[in-house]
Protein backbone atom coordinates (compact mmCIF):
# COMPACT_ATOMS: atom_id res chain seq x y z
CA UNK A 1 0.00 0.00 0.00
CA UNK A 2 1.21 3.46 -0.93
CA UNK A 3 0.00 6.76 0.50
CA UNK A 4 0.28 10.16 -1.10
CA UNK A 5 -0.69 13.60 0.11
CA UNK A 6 0.80 15.65 -2.70
CA UNK A 7 0.62 15.29 -6.48
CA UNK A 8 4.39 14.90 -6.64
CA UNK A 9 4.03 11.81 -4.48
CA UNK A 10 1.32 10.08 -6.49
CA UNK A 11 2.64 6.74 -7.72
CA UNK A 12 3.47 6.95 -11.43
CA UNK A 13 0.33 6.22 -13.46
CA UNK A 14 0.32 2.61 -14.62
CA UNK A 15 -2.53 0.21 -13.96
CA UNK A 16 -6.11 1.36 -14.40
CA UNK A 17 -7.40 3.00 -11.26
CA UNK A 18 -10.74 3.17 -9.44
CA UNK A 19 -11.26 6.03 -6.98
CA UNK A 20 -13.50 5.82 -3.92
CA UNK A 21 -14.99 9.19 -3.04
CA UNK A 22 -17.46 10.52 -0.53
CA UNK A 23 -17.99 12.17 2.81
CA UNK A 24 -16.06 11.09 5.89
CA UNK A 25 -17.69 8.03 7.41
CA UNK A 26 -19.86 7.31 4.38
CA UNK A 27 -18.24 3.87 4.14
CA UNK A 28 -15.42 4.12 1.56
CA UNK A 29 -12.93 1.91 3.39
CA UNK A 30 -15.68 -0.60 4.17
CA UNK A 31 -16.67 -0.89 0.50
CA UNK A 32 -13.03 -1.44 -0.46
CA UNK A 33 -12.66 -4.16 2.17
CA UNK A 34 -15.90 -5.82 1.15
CA UNK A 35 -14.94 -5.82 -2.54
CA UNK A 36 -11.53 -7.29 -1.79
CA UNK A 37 -12.77 -9.64 0.93
CA UNK A 38 -10.03 -8.55 3.32
CA UNK A 39 -9.32 -5.70 5.70
CA UNK A 40 -6.86 -3.70 3.65
CA UNK A 41 -8.38 -0.25 4.21
CA UNK A 42 -8.73 1.07 7.75
CA UNK A 43 -12.31 1.67 8.81
CA UNK A 44 -13.12 4.05 11.58
CA UNK A 45 -15.85 5.43 13.78
CA UNK A 46 -13.96 8.72 13.93
CA UNK A 47 -14.72 10.74 10.81
CA UNK A 48 -11.83 12.07 8.84
CA UNK A 49 -9.22 9.46 9.57
CA UNK A 50 -7.92 9.06 6.05
CA UNK A 51 -5.76 12.13 5.43
CA UNK A 52 -4.00 11.07 2.27
CA UNK A 53 -4.82 9.10 -0.83
CA UNK A 54 -4.15 5.43 -0.13
CA UNK A 55 -3.36 3.35 -3.21
CA UNK A 56 -3.98 -0.41 -3.09
CA UNK A 57 -2.77 -2.78 -5.79
CA UNK A 58 -5.44 -5.38 -6.49
CA UNK A 59 -4.70 -8.90 -7.77
CA UNK A 60 -7.21 -11.53 -8.86
CA UNK A 61 -6.86 -14.74 -6.82
CA UNK A 62 -4.16 -16.99 -8.27
CA UNK A 63 -2.70 -14.30 -10.52
CA UNK A 64 0.78 -13.05 -9.71
CA UNK A 65 0.48 -9.55 -11.16
CA UNK A 66 -1.70 -6.71 -9.88
CA UNK A 67 -4.32 -5.68 -12.43
CA UNK A 68 -5.81 -2.55 -11.02
CA UNK A 69 -5.45 0.02 -8.28
CA UNK A 70 -8.01 1.16 -5.75
CA UNK A 71 -7.50 4.73 -4.56
CA UNK A 72 -9.11 5.48 -1.18
CA UNK A 73 -9.50 9.24 -1.02
CA UNK A 74 -9.89 11.29 2.15
CA UNK A 75 -13.41 12.14 3.18
CA UNK A 76 -14.52 15.73 3.28
CA UNK A 77 -17.42 17.81 4.51
CA UNK A 78 -17.00 17.07 8.18
CA UNK A 79 -17.26 20.31 10.15
CA UNK A 80 -14.53 19.66 12.70
CA UNK A 81 -11.83 19.27 10.11
CA UNK A 82 -13.39 21.06 7.19
CA UNK A 83 -10.66 23.72 6.95
CA UNK A 84 -7.98 21.11 6.75
CA UNK A 85 -10.05 19.03 4.37
CA UNK A 86 -10.79 21.86 1.97
CA UNK A 87 -7.10 22.61 1.74
CA UNK A 88 -6.60 18.93 0.99
CA UNK A 89 -9.26 19.16 -1.68
CA UNK A 90 -7.41 22.02 -3.33
CA UNK A 91 -3.98 20.59 -2.60
CA UNK A 92 -4.29 17.07 -3.90
CA UNK A 93 -7.82 15.71 -4.36
CA UNK A 94 -8.73 18.20 -7.08
CA UNK A 95 -5.40 17.74 -8.93
CA UNK A 96 -5.77 13.97 -8.62
CA UNK A 97 -9.28 13.96 -10.10
CA UNK A 98 -8.37 16.37 -12.87
CA UNK A 99 -5.01 15.00 -13.86
CA UNK A 100 -4.81 11.31 -13.11
CA UNK A 101 -4.54 9.82 -16.60
CA UNK A 102 -5.18 6.22 -15.53
CA UNK A 103 -8.31 6.98 -13.52
CA UNK A 104 -10.90 4.71 -15.17
CA UNK A 105 -13.84 5.05 -12.82
CA UNK A 106 -14.91 7.18 -9.85
CA UNK A 107 -17.20 5.63 -7.28
CA UNK A 108 -19.20 8.35 -5.54
CA UNK A 109 -20.40 6.89 -2.26
CA UNK A 110 -23.61 8.09 -0.65
CA UNK A 111 -25.38 6.84 2.46
CA UNK A 112 -28.72 5.45 1.31
CA UNK A 113 -30.08 5.54 4.86
CA UNK A 114 -30.13 9.36 4.81
CA UNK A 115 -31.30 11.90 2.19
CA UNK A 116 -28.81 13.37 -0.32
CA UNK A 117 -26.45 15.83 1.44
CA UNK A 118 -24.98 19.10 0.16
CA UNK A 119 -21.54 17.52 0.05
CA UNK A 120 -22.88 14.62 -2.05
CA UNK A 121 -24.16 17.15 -4.55
CA UNK A 122 -20.86 19.02 -4.58
CA UNK A 123 -18.97 15.83 -5.33
CA UNK A 124 -21.29 14.75 -8.14
CA UNK A 125 -21.26 18.21 -9.70
CA UNK A 126 -17.48 18.19 -9.54
CA UNK A 127 -17.29 14.81 -11.29
CA UNK A 128 -19.69 15.91 -14.02
CA UNK A 129 -17.66 19.10 -14.60
CA UNK A 130 -14.39 17.21 -14.61
CA UNK A 131 -15.96 14.84 -17.16
CA UNK A 132 -15.06 11.80 -15.13
CA UNK A 133 -16.80 8.49 -15.59
CA UNK A 134 -18.58 7.79 -12.31
CA UNK A 135 -21.33 5.86 -10.66
CA UNK A 136 -23.13 6.31 -7.37
CA UNK A 137 -22.63 3.58 -4.79
CA UNK A 138 -25.59 3.83 -2.40
CA UNK A 139 -24.08 2.13 0.60
CA UNK A 140 -25.35 1.08 4.06
CA UNK A 141 -28.43 -0.37 2.34
CA UNK A 142 -28.70 -2.89 5.19
CA UNK A 143 -29.90 0.04 7.31
CA UNK A 144 -33.09 0.51 5.31
CA UNK A 145 -35.91 -2.02 5.13
CA UNK A 146 -36.80 -3.70 1.85
CA UNK A 147 -39.73 -1.40 1.18
CA UNK A 148 -37.80 1.75 2.14
CA UNK A 149 -34.98 0.99 -0.27
CA UNK A 150 -36.87 1.65 -3.48
CA UNK A 151 -38.10 5.18 -2.51
CA UNK A 152 -34.65 5.99 -1.08
CA UNK A 153 -32.98 5.04 -4.37
CA UNK A 154 -35.63 6.96 -6.28
CA UNK A 155 -34.74 10.12 -4.35
CA UNK A 156 -31.13 9.87 -5.50
CA UNK A 157 -32.15 8.96 -9.04
CA UNK A 158 -34.36 12.05 -9.24
CA UNK A 159 -31.60 14.33 -7.98
CA UNK A 160 -28.91 12.83 -10.18
CA UNK A 161 -30.74 11.61 -13.29
CA UNK A 162 -27.52 11.26 -15.30
CA UNK A 163 -25.95 8.84 -12.84
CA UNK A 164 -26.12 5.09 -12.59
CA UNK A 165 -26.74 3.88 -9.02
CA UNK A 166 -25.68 0.62 -7.39
CA UNK A 167 -27.26 -0.25 -4.02
CA UNK A 168 -24.57 -1.65 -1.73
CA UNK A 169 -23.99 -2.98 1.75
CA UNK A 170 -20.52 -3.66 3.03
CA UNK A 171 -22.18 -5.52 5.88
CA UNK A 172 -24.32 -7.95 3.88
CA UNK A 173 -22.46 -7.98 0.56
CA UNK A 174 -25.47 -6.74 -1.39
CA UNK A 175 -24.33 -5.14 -4.65
CA UNK A 176 -20.86 -6.67 -4.56
CA UNK A 177 -21.17 -8.71 -7.77
CA UNK A 178 -22.82 -5.85 -9.62
CA UNK A 179 -20.13 -3.38 -8.54
CA UNK A 180 -17.32 -5.75 -9.57
CA UNK A 181 -19.00 -6.12 -12.96
CA UNK A 182 -19.03 -2.33 -13.38
CA UNK A 183 -15.39 -2.05 -12.29
CA UNK A 184 -14.27 -4.78 -14.69
CA UNK A 185 -16.15 -3.13 -17.55
CA UNK A 186 -14.61 0.26 -16.79
CA UNK A 187 -11.05 -1.04 -16.66
CA UNK A 188 -11.25 -3.01 -19.91
CA UNK A 189 -12.67 -0.02 -21.74
CA UNK A 190 -10.15 2.38 -20.12
N1 LIG B 1 -24.58 -0.78 8.67
C1 LIG B 1 -23.52 -0.50 7.89
N2 LIG B 1 -22.50 0.22 8.38
C2 LIG B 1 -21.45 0.49 7.57
C3 LIG B 1 -21.42 0.07 6.22
N3 LIG B 1 -20.27 0.52 5.66
C4 LIG B 1 -19.62 1.19 6.62
N4 LIG B 1 -20.30 1.18 7.79
C5 LIG B 1 -19.89 1.79 9.07
O1 LIG B 1 -19.70 3.19 8.87
C6 LIG B 1 -18.54 3.68 9.58
C7 LIG B 1 -17.57 4.36 8.63
O2 LIG B 1 -17.07 3.43 7.70
P1 LIG B 1 -15.69 3.68 6.92
O3 LIG B 1 -15.60 2.59 5.91
O4 LIG B 1 -14.57 3.84 7.87
O5 LIG B 1 -16.00 5.08 6.21
P2 LIG B 1 -15.00 6.07 5.41
O6 LIG B 1 -14.63 7.16 6.36
O7 LIG B 1 -15.82 6.61 4.26
O8 LIG B 1 -13.84 5.25 4.94
C8 LIG B 1 -17.95 2.45 10.28
O9 LIG B 1 -18.42 2.46 11.61
C9 LIG B 1 -18.51 1.28 9.49
O10 LIG B 1 -18.62 0.11 10.26
C10 LIG B 1 -22.54 -0.71 5.71
O11 LIG B 1 -22.63 -1.12 4.55
N5 LIG B 1 -23.55 -0.95 6.60
MG1 LIG C 1 -11.77 5.55 5.20
PDB file of C-alpha atoms and ligand atoms in Angstrom:
ATOM      1  CA  UNK A   1       0.000   0.000   0.000  1.00  0.00           C
ATOM      2  CA  UNK A   2       1.213   3.460  -0.931  1.00  0.00           C
ATOM      3  CA  UNK A   3       0.003   6.759   0.497  1.00  0.00           C
ATOM      4  CA  UNK A   4       0.282  10.158  -1.095  1.00  0.00           C
ATOM      5  CA  UNK A   5      -0.687  13.597   0.108  1.00  0.00           C
ATOM      6  CA  UNK A   6       0.796  15.649  -2.701  1.00  0.00           C
ATOM      7  CA  UNK A   7       0.618  15.289  -6.479  1.00  0.00           C
ATOM      8  CA  UNK A   8       4.394  14.904  -6.639  1.00  0.00           C
ATOM      9  CA  UNK A   9       4.026  11.809  -4.476  1.00  0.00           C
ATOM     10  CA  UNK A  10       1.320  10.076  -6.491  1.00  0.00           C
ATOM     11  CA  UNK A  11       2.642   6.744  -7.723  1.00  0.00           C
ATOM     12  CA  UNK A  12       3.473   6.945 -11.430  1.00  0.00           C
ATOM     13  CA  UNK A  13       0.335   6.217 -13.458  1.00  0.00           C
ATOM     14  CA  UNK A  14       0.322   2.609 -14.618  1.00  0.00           C
ATOM     15  CA  UNK A  15      -2.529   0.212 -13.964  1.00  0.00           C
ATOM     16  CA  UNK A  16      -6.115   1.356 -14.398  1.00  0.00           C
ATOM     17  CA  UNK A  17      -7.405   3.000 -11.257  1.00  0.00           C
ATOM     18  CA  UNK A  18     -10.741   3.167  -9.440  1.00  0.00           C
ATOM     19  CA  UNK A  19     -11.263   6.030  -6.984  1.00  0.00           C
ATOM     20  CA  UNK A  20     -13.502   5.820  -3.916  1.00  0.00           C
ATOM     21  CA  UNK A  21     -14.988   9.194  -3.041  1.00  0.00           C
ATOM     22  CA  UNK A  22     -17.459  10.520  -0.530  1.00  0.00           C
ATOM     23  CA  UNK A  23     -17.988  12.167   2.810  1.00  0.00           C
ATOM     24  CA  UNK A  24     -16.065  11.093   5.890  1.00  0.00           C
ATOM     25  CA  UNK A  25     -17.687   8.025   7.407  1.00  0.00           C
ATOM     26  CA  UNK A  26     -19.859   7.310   4.376  1.00  0.00           C
ATOM     27  CA  UNK A  27     -18.237   3.872   4.137  1.00  0.00           C
ATOM     28  CA  UNK A  28     -15.422   4.123   1.561  1.00  0.00           C
ATOM     29  CA  UNK A  29     -12.934   1.915   3.386  1.00  0.00           C
ATOM     30  CA  UNK A  30     -15.678  -0.599   4.168  1.00  0.00           C
ATOM     31  CA  UNK A  31     -16.666  -0.889   0.495  1.00  0.00           C
ATOM     32  CA  UNK A  32     -13.026  -1.440  -0.464  1.00  0.00           C
ATOM     33  CA  UNK A  33     -12.657  -4.159   2.171  1.00  0.00           C
ATOM     34  CA  UNK A  34     -15.904  -5.819   1.153  1.00  0.00           C
ATOM     35  CA  UNK A  35     -14.943  -5.824  -2.540  1.00  0.00           C
ATOM     36  CA  UNK A  36     -11.533  -7.291  -1.794  1.00  0.00           C
ATOM     37  CA  UNK A  37     -12.766  -9.643   0.932  1.00  0.00           C
ATOM     38  CA  UNK A  38     -10.026  -8.554   3.318  1.00  0.00           C
ATOM     39  CA  UNK A  39      -9.318  -5.704   5.699  1.00  0.00           C
ATOM     40  CA  UNK A  40      -6.855  -3.697   3.647  1.00  0.00           C
ATOM     41  CA  UNK A  41      -8.384  -0.250   4.208  1.00  0.00           C
ATOM     42  CA  UNK A  42      -8.732   1.072   7.753  1.00  0.00           C
ATOM     43  CA  UNK A  43     -12.314   1.667   8.812  1.00  0.00           C
ATOM     44  CA  UNK A  44     -13.120   4.050  11.583  1.00  0.00           C
ATOM     45  CA  UNK A  45     -15.846   5.429  13.784  1.00  0.00           C
ATOM     46  CA  UNK A  46     -13.960   8.722  13.928  1.00  0.00           C
ATOM     47  CA  UNK A  47     -14.722  10.735  10.814  1.00  0.00           C
ATOM     48  CA  UNK A  48     -11.831  12.074   8.844  1.00  0.00           C
ATOM     49  CA  UNK A  49      -9.223   9.463   9.574  1.00  0.00           C
ATOM     50  CA  UNK A  50      -7.925   9.062   6.050  1.00  0.00           C
ATOM     51  CA  UNK A  51      -5.760  12.129   5.432  1.00  0.00           C
ATOM     52  CA  UNK A  52      -3.997  11.066   2.266  1.00  0.00           C
ATOM     53  CA  UNK A  53      -4.823   9.096  -0.834  1.00  0.00           C
ATOM     54  CA  UNK A  54      -4.155   5.428  -0.135  1.00  0.00           C
ATOM     55  CA  UNK A  55      -3.361   3.351  -3.206  1.00  0.00           C
ATOM     56  CA  UNK A  56      -3.981  -0.405  -3.088  1.00  0.00           C
ATOM     57  CA  UNK A  57      -2.767  -2.784  -5.788  1.00  0.00           C
ATOM     58  CA  UNK A  58      -5.443  -5.382  -6.486  1.00  0.00           C
ATOM     59  CA  UNK A  59      -4.702  -8.900  -7.766  1.00  0.00           C
ATOM     60  CA  UNK A  60      -7.206 -11.532  -8.861  1.00  0.00           C
ATOM     61  CA  UNK A  61      -6.861 -14.743  -6.823  1.00  0.00           C
ATOM     62  CA  UNK A  62      -4.164 -16.992  -8.275  1.00  0.00           C
ATOM     63  CA  UNK A  63      -2.704 -14.295 -10.523  1.00  0.00           C
ATOM     64  CA  UNK A  64       0.778 -13.049  -9.708  1.00  0.00           C
ATOM     65  CA  UNK A  65       0.479  -9.550 -11.158  1.00  0.00           C
ATOM     66  CA  UNK A  66      -1.696  -6.709  -9.880  1.00  0.00           C
ATOM     67  CA  UNK A  67      -4.322  -5.681 -12.432  1.00  0.00           C
ATOM     68  CA  UNK A  68      -5.810  -2.554 -11.021  1.00  0.00           C
ATOM     69  CA  UNK A  69      -5.451   0.015  -8.283  1.00  0.00           C
ATOM     70  CA  UNK A  70      -8.007   1.155  -5.752  1.00  0.00           C
ATOM     71  CA  UNK A  71      -7.501   4.727  -4.561  1.00  0.00           C
ATOM     72  CA  UNK A  72      -9.110   5.479  -1.178  1.00  0.00           C
ATOM     73  CA  UNK A  73      -9.505   9.244  -1.021  1.00  0.00           C
ATOM     74  CA  UNK A  74      -9.886  11.291   2.151  1.00  0.00           C
ATOM     75  CA  UNK A  75     -13.409  12.135   3.179  1.00  0.00           C
ATOM     76  CA  UNK A  76     -14.516  15.733   3.281  1.00  0.00           C
ATOM     77  CA  UNK A  77     -17.418  17.811   4.510  1.00  0.00           C
ATOM     78  CA  UNK A  78     -16.999  17.065   8.179  1.00  0.00           C
ATOM     79  CA  UNK A  79     -17.263  20.314  10.153  1.00  0.00           C
ATOM     80  CA  UNK A  80     -14.533  19.657  12.704  1.00  0.00           C
ATOM     81  CA  UNK A  81     -11.828  19.267  10.114  1.00  0.00           C
ATOM     82  CA  UNK A  82     -13.387  21.059   7.185  1.00  0.00           C
ATOM     83  CA  UNK A  83     -10.658  23.723   6.950  1.00  0.00           C
ATOM     84  CA  UNK A  84      -7.984  21.107   6.746  1.00  0.00           C
ATOM     85  CA  UNK A  85     -10.050  19.034   4.368  1.00  0.00           C
ATOM     86  CA  UNK A  86     -10.795  21.864   1.974  1.00  0.00           C
ATOM     87  CA  UNK A  87      -7.099  22.608   1.741  1.00  0.00           C
ATOM     88  CA  UNK A  88      -6.602  18.929   0.988  1.00  0.00           C
ATOM     89  CA  UNK A  89      -9.256  19.157  -1.679  1.00  0.00           C
ATOM     90  CA  UNK A  90      -7.412  22.024  -3.334  1.00  0.00           C
ATOM     91  CA  UNK A  91      -3.985  20.594  -2.601  1.00  0.00           C
ATOM     92  CA  UNK A  92      -4.290  17.066  -3.902  1.00  0.00           C
ATOM     93  CA  UNK A  93      -7.824  15.711  -4.357  1.00  0.00           C
ATOM     94  CA  UNK A  94      -8.734  18.200  -7.076  1.00  0.00           C
ATOM     95  CA  UNK A  95      -5.404  17.738  -8.927  1.00  0.00           C
ATOM     96  CA  UNK A  96      -5.770  13.974  -8.621  1.00  0.00           C
ATOM     97  CA  UNK A  97      -9.275  13.963 -10.099  1.00  0.00           C
ATOM     98  CA  UNK A  98      -8.375  16.373 -12.870  1.00  0.00           C
ATOM     99  CA  UNK A  99      -5.005  15.000 -13.857  1.00  0.00           C
ATOM    100  CA  UNK A 100      -4.810  11.310 -13.111  1.00  0.00           C
ATOM    101  CA  UNK A 101      -4.538   9.816 -16.602  1.00  0.00           C
ATOM    102  CA  UNK A 102      -5.177   6.215 -15.535  1.00  0.00           C
ATOM    103  CA  UNK A 103      -8.313   6.979 -13.520  1.00  0.00           C
ATOM    104  CA  UNK A 104     -10.897   4.710 -15.169  1.00  0.00           C
ATOM    105  CA  UNK A 105     -13.842   5.050 -12.817  1.00  0.00           C
ATOM    106  CA  UNK A 106     -14.914   7.177  -9.849  1.00  0.00           C
ATOM    107  CA  UNK A 107     -17.204   5.627  -7.276  1.00  0.00           C
ATOM    108  CA  UNK A 108     -19.197   8.353  -5.535  1.00  0.00           C
ATOM    109  CA  UNK A 109     -20.399   6.889  -2.264  1.00  0.00           C
ATOM    110  CA  UNK A 110     -23.608   8.086  -0.652  1.00  0.00           C
ATOM    111  CA  UNK A 111     -25.381   6.837   2.464  1.00  0.00           C
ATOM    112  CA  UNK A 112     -28.722   5.446   1.309  1.00  0.00           C
ATOM    113  CA  UNK A 113     -30.085   5.538   4.864  1.00  0.00           C
ATOM    114  CA  UNK A 114     -30.129   9.365   4.812  1.00  0.00           C
ATOM    115  CA  UNK A 115     -31.299  11.899   2.187  1.00  0.00           C
ATOM    116  CA  UNK A 116     -28.806  13.368  -0.317  1.00  0.00           C
ATOM    117  CA  UNK A 117     -26.448  15.826   1.437  1.00  0.00           C
ATOM    118  CA  UNK A 118     -24.984  19.100   0.155  1.00  0.00           C
ATOM    119  CA  UNK A 119     -21.535  17.519   0.047  1.00  0.00           C
ATOM    120  CA  UNK A 120     -22.876  14.617  -2.051  1.00  0.00           C
ATOM    121  CA  UNK A 121     -24.165  17.152  -4.553  1.00  0.00           C
ATOM    122  CA  UNK A 122     -20.861  19.017  -4.583  1.00  0.00           C
ATOM    123  CA  UNK A 123     -18.969  15.829  -5.334  1.00  0.00           C
ATOM    124  CA  UNK A 124     -21.291  14.749  -8.139  1.00  0.00           C
ATOM    125  CA  UNK A 125     -21.262  18.210  -9.697  1.00  0.00           C
ATOM    126  CA  UNK A 126     -17.481  18.186  -9.541  1.00  0.00           C
ATOM    127  CA  UNK A 127     -17.287  14.808 -11.290  1.00  0.00           C
ATOM    128  CA  UNK A 128     -19.686  15.913 -14.020  1.00  0.00           C
ATOM    129  CA  UNK A 129     -17.660  19.103 -14.596  1.00  0.00           C
ATOM    130  CA  UNK A 130     -14.389  17.206 -14.613  1.00  0.00           C
ATOM    131  CA  UNK A 131     -15.964  14.837 -17.164  1.00  0.00           C
ATOM    132  CA  UNK A 132     -15.058  11.802 -15.127  1.00  0.00           C
ATOM    133  CA  UNK A 133     -16.798   8.489 -15.590  1.00  0.00           C
ATOM    134  CA  UNK A 134     -18.575   7.793 -12.308  1.00  0.00           C
ATOM    135  CA  UNK A 135     -21.329   5.861 -10.658  1.00  0.00           C
ATOM    136  CA  UNK A 136     -23.130   6.309  -7.373  1.00  0.00           C
ATOM    137  CA  UNK A 137     -22.634   3.578  -4.794  1.00  0.00           C
ATOM    138  CA  UNK A 138     -25.587   3.828  -2.398  1.00  0.00           C
ATOM    139  CA  UNK A 139     -24.075   2.131   0.604  1.00  0.00           C
ATOM    140  CA  UNK A 140     -25.350   1.078   4.055  1.00  0.00           C
ATOM    141  CA  UNK A 141     -28.435  -0.372   2.339  1.00  0.00           C
ATOM    142  CA  UNK A 142     -28.700  -2.889   5.189  1.00  0.00           C
ATOM    143  CA  UNK A 143     -29.897   0.042   7.308  1.00  0.00           C
ATOM    144  CA  UNK A 144     -33.091   0.509   5.311  1.00  0.00           C
ATOM    145  CA  UNK A 145     -35.910  -2.018   5.131  1.00  0.00           C
ATOM    146  CA  UNK A 146     -36.796  -3.699   1.853  1.00  0.00           C
ATOM    147  CA  UNK A 147     -39.730  -1.401   1.180  1.00  0.00           C
ATOM    148  CA  UNK A 148     -37.801   1.755   2.138  1.00  0.00           C
ATOM    149  CA  UNK A 149     -34.983   0.994  -0.269  1.00  0.00           C
ATOM    150  CA  UNK A 150     -36.869   1.653  -3.476  1.00  0.00           C
ATOM    151  CA  UNK A 151     -38.096   5.179  -2.513  1.00  0.00           C
ATOM    152  CA  UNK A 152     -34.651   5.990  -1.085  1.00  0.00           C
ATOM    153  CA  UNK A 153     -32.981   5.037  -4.373  1.00  0.00           C
ATOM    154  CA  UNK A 154     -35.626   6.955  -6.279  1.00  0.00           C
ATOM    155  CA  UNK A 155     -34.737  10.123  -4.346  1.00  0.00           C
ATOM    156  CA  UNK A 156     -31.128   9.871  -5.502  1.00  0.00           C
ATOM    157  CA  UNK A 157     -32.155   8.956  -9.043  1.00  0.00           C
ATOM    158  CA  UNK A 158     -34.361  12.050  -9.236  1.00  0.00           C
ATOM    159  CA  UNK A 159     -31.603  14.334  -7.985  1.00  0.00           C
ATOM    160  CA  UNK A 160     -28.906  12.832 -10.177  1.00  0.00           C
ATOM    161  CA  UNK A 161     -30.744  11.609 -13.292  1.00  0.00           C
ATOM    162  CA  UNK A 162     -27.522  11.264 -15.303  1.00  0.00           C
ATOM    163  CA  UNK A 163     -25.948   8.841 -12.843  1.00  0.00           C
ATOM    164  CA  UNK A 164     -26.120   5.089 -12.592  1.00  0.00           C
ATOM    165  CA  UNK A 165     -26.737   3.881  -9.020  1.00  0.00           C
ATOM    166  CA  UNK A 166     -25.680   0.623  -7.393  1.00  0.00           C
ATOM    167  CA  UNK A 167     -27.259  -0.254  -4.020  1.00  0.00           C
ATOM    168  CA  UNK A 168     -24.571  -1.646  -1.733  1.00  0.00           C
ATOM    169  CA  UNK A 169     -23.988  -2.978   1.751  1.00  0.00           C
ATOM    170  CA  UNK A 170     -20.516  -3.663   3.031  1.00  0.00           C
ATOM    171  CA  UNK A 171     -22.185  -5.515   5.884  1.00  0.00           C
ATOM    172  CA  UNK A 172     -24.323  -7.951   3.878  1.00  0.00           C
ATOM    173  CA  UNK A 173     -22.456  -7.983   0.556  1.00  0.00           C
ATOM    174  CA  UNK A 174     -25.475  -6.740  -1.392  1.00  0.00           C
ATOM    175  CA  UNK A 175     -24.331  -5.140  -4.653  1.00  0.00           C
ATOM    176  CA  UNK A 176     -20.859  -6.670  -4.562  1.00  0.00           C
ATOM    177  CA  UNK A 177     -21.173  -8.708  -7.770  1.00  0.00           C
ATOM    178  CA  UNK A 178     -22.820  -5.846  -9.617  1.00  0.00           C
ATOM    179  CA  UNK A 179     -20.132  -3.384  -8.538  1.00  0.00           C
ATOM    180  CA  UNK A 180     -17.324  -5.751  -9.566  1.00  0.00           C
ATOM    181  CA  UNK A 181     -18.999  -6.117 -12.959  1.00  0.00           C
ATOM    182  CA  UNK A 182     -19.026  -2.331 -13.379  1.00  0.00           C
ATOM    183  CA  UNK A 183     -15.392  -2.053 -12.288  1.00  0.00           C
ATOM    184  CA  UNK A 184     -14.273  -4.784 -14.692  1.00  0.00           C
ATOM    185  CA  UNK A 185     -16.152  -3.132 -17.546  1.00  0.00           C
ATOM    186  CA  UNK A 186     -14.614   0.257 -16.789  1.00  0.00           C
ATOM    187  CA  UNK A 187     -11.055  -1.039 -16.661  1.00  0.00           C
ATOM    188  CA  UNK A 188     -11.251  -3.015 -19.907  1.00  0.00           C
ATOM    189  CA  UNK A 189     -12.668  -0.023 -21.736  1.00  0.00           C
ATOM    190  CA  UNK A 190     -10.152   2.376 -20.116  1.00  0.00           C
TER     191      UNK A 190
HETATM  192  N1  LIG B   1     -24.577  -0.784   8.665  1.00  0.00           N
HETATM  193  C1  LIG B   1     -23.519  -0.497   7.891  1.00  0.00           C
HETATM  194  N2  LIG B   1     -22.500   0.215   8.382  1.00  0.00           N
HETATM  195  C2  LIG B   1     -21.454   0.491   7.570  1.00  0.00           C
HETATM  196  C3  LIG B   1     -21.423   0.067   6.216  1.00  0.00           C
HETATM  197  N3  LIG B   1     -20.273   0.519   5.665  1.00  0.00           N
HETATM  198  C4  LIG B   1     -19.620   1.191   6.621  1.00  0.00           C
HETATM  199  N4  LIG B   1     -20.302   1.176   7.789  1.00  0.00           N
HETATM  200  C5  LIG B   1     -19.890   1.792   9.073  1.00  0.00           C
HETATM  201  O1  LIG B   1     -19.704   3.189   8.869  1.00  0.00           O
HETATM  202  C6  LIG B   1     -18.545   3.683   9.581  1.00  0.00           C
HETATM  203  C7  LIG B   1     -17.570   4.365   8.628  1.00  0.00           C
HETATM  204  O2  LIG B   1     -17.070   3.429   7.698  1.00  0.00           O
HETATM  205  P1  LIG B   1     -15.695   3.681   6.916  1.00  0.00           P
HETATM  206  O3  LIG B   1     -15.597   2.590   5.906  1.00  0.00           O
HETATM  207  O4  LIG B   1     -14.572   3.843   7.868  1.00  0.00           O
HETATM  208  O5  LIG B   1     -16.003   5.084   6.209  1.00  0.00           O
HETATM  209  P2  LIG B   1     -15.001   6.069   5.406  1.00  0.00           P
HETATM  210  O6  LIG B   1     -14.634   7.159   6.360  1.00  0.00           O
HETATM  211  O7  LIG B   1     -15.824   6.605   4.263  1.00  0.00           O
HETATM  212  O8  LIG B   1     -13.841   5.251   4.939  1.00  0.00           O
HETATM  213  C8  LIG B   1     -17.948   2.454  10.280  1.00  0.00           C
HETATM  214  O9  LIG B   1     -18.419   2.456  11.611  1.00  0.00           O
HETATM  215  C9  LIG B   1     -18.507   1.281   9.495  1.00  0.00           C
HETATM  216  O10 LIG B   1     -18.624   0.111  10.255  1.00  0.00           O
HETATM  217  C10 LIG B   1     -22.542  -0.707   5.710  1.00  0.00           C
HETATM  218  O11 LIG B   1     -22.635  -1.120   4.554  1.00  0.00           O
HETATM  219  N5  LIG B   1     -23.553  -0.951   6.601  1.00  0.00           N
HETATM  220 MG1  LIG B   2     -11.772   5.548   5.205  1.00  0.00          MG
END
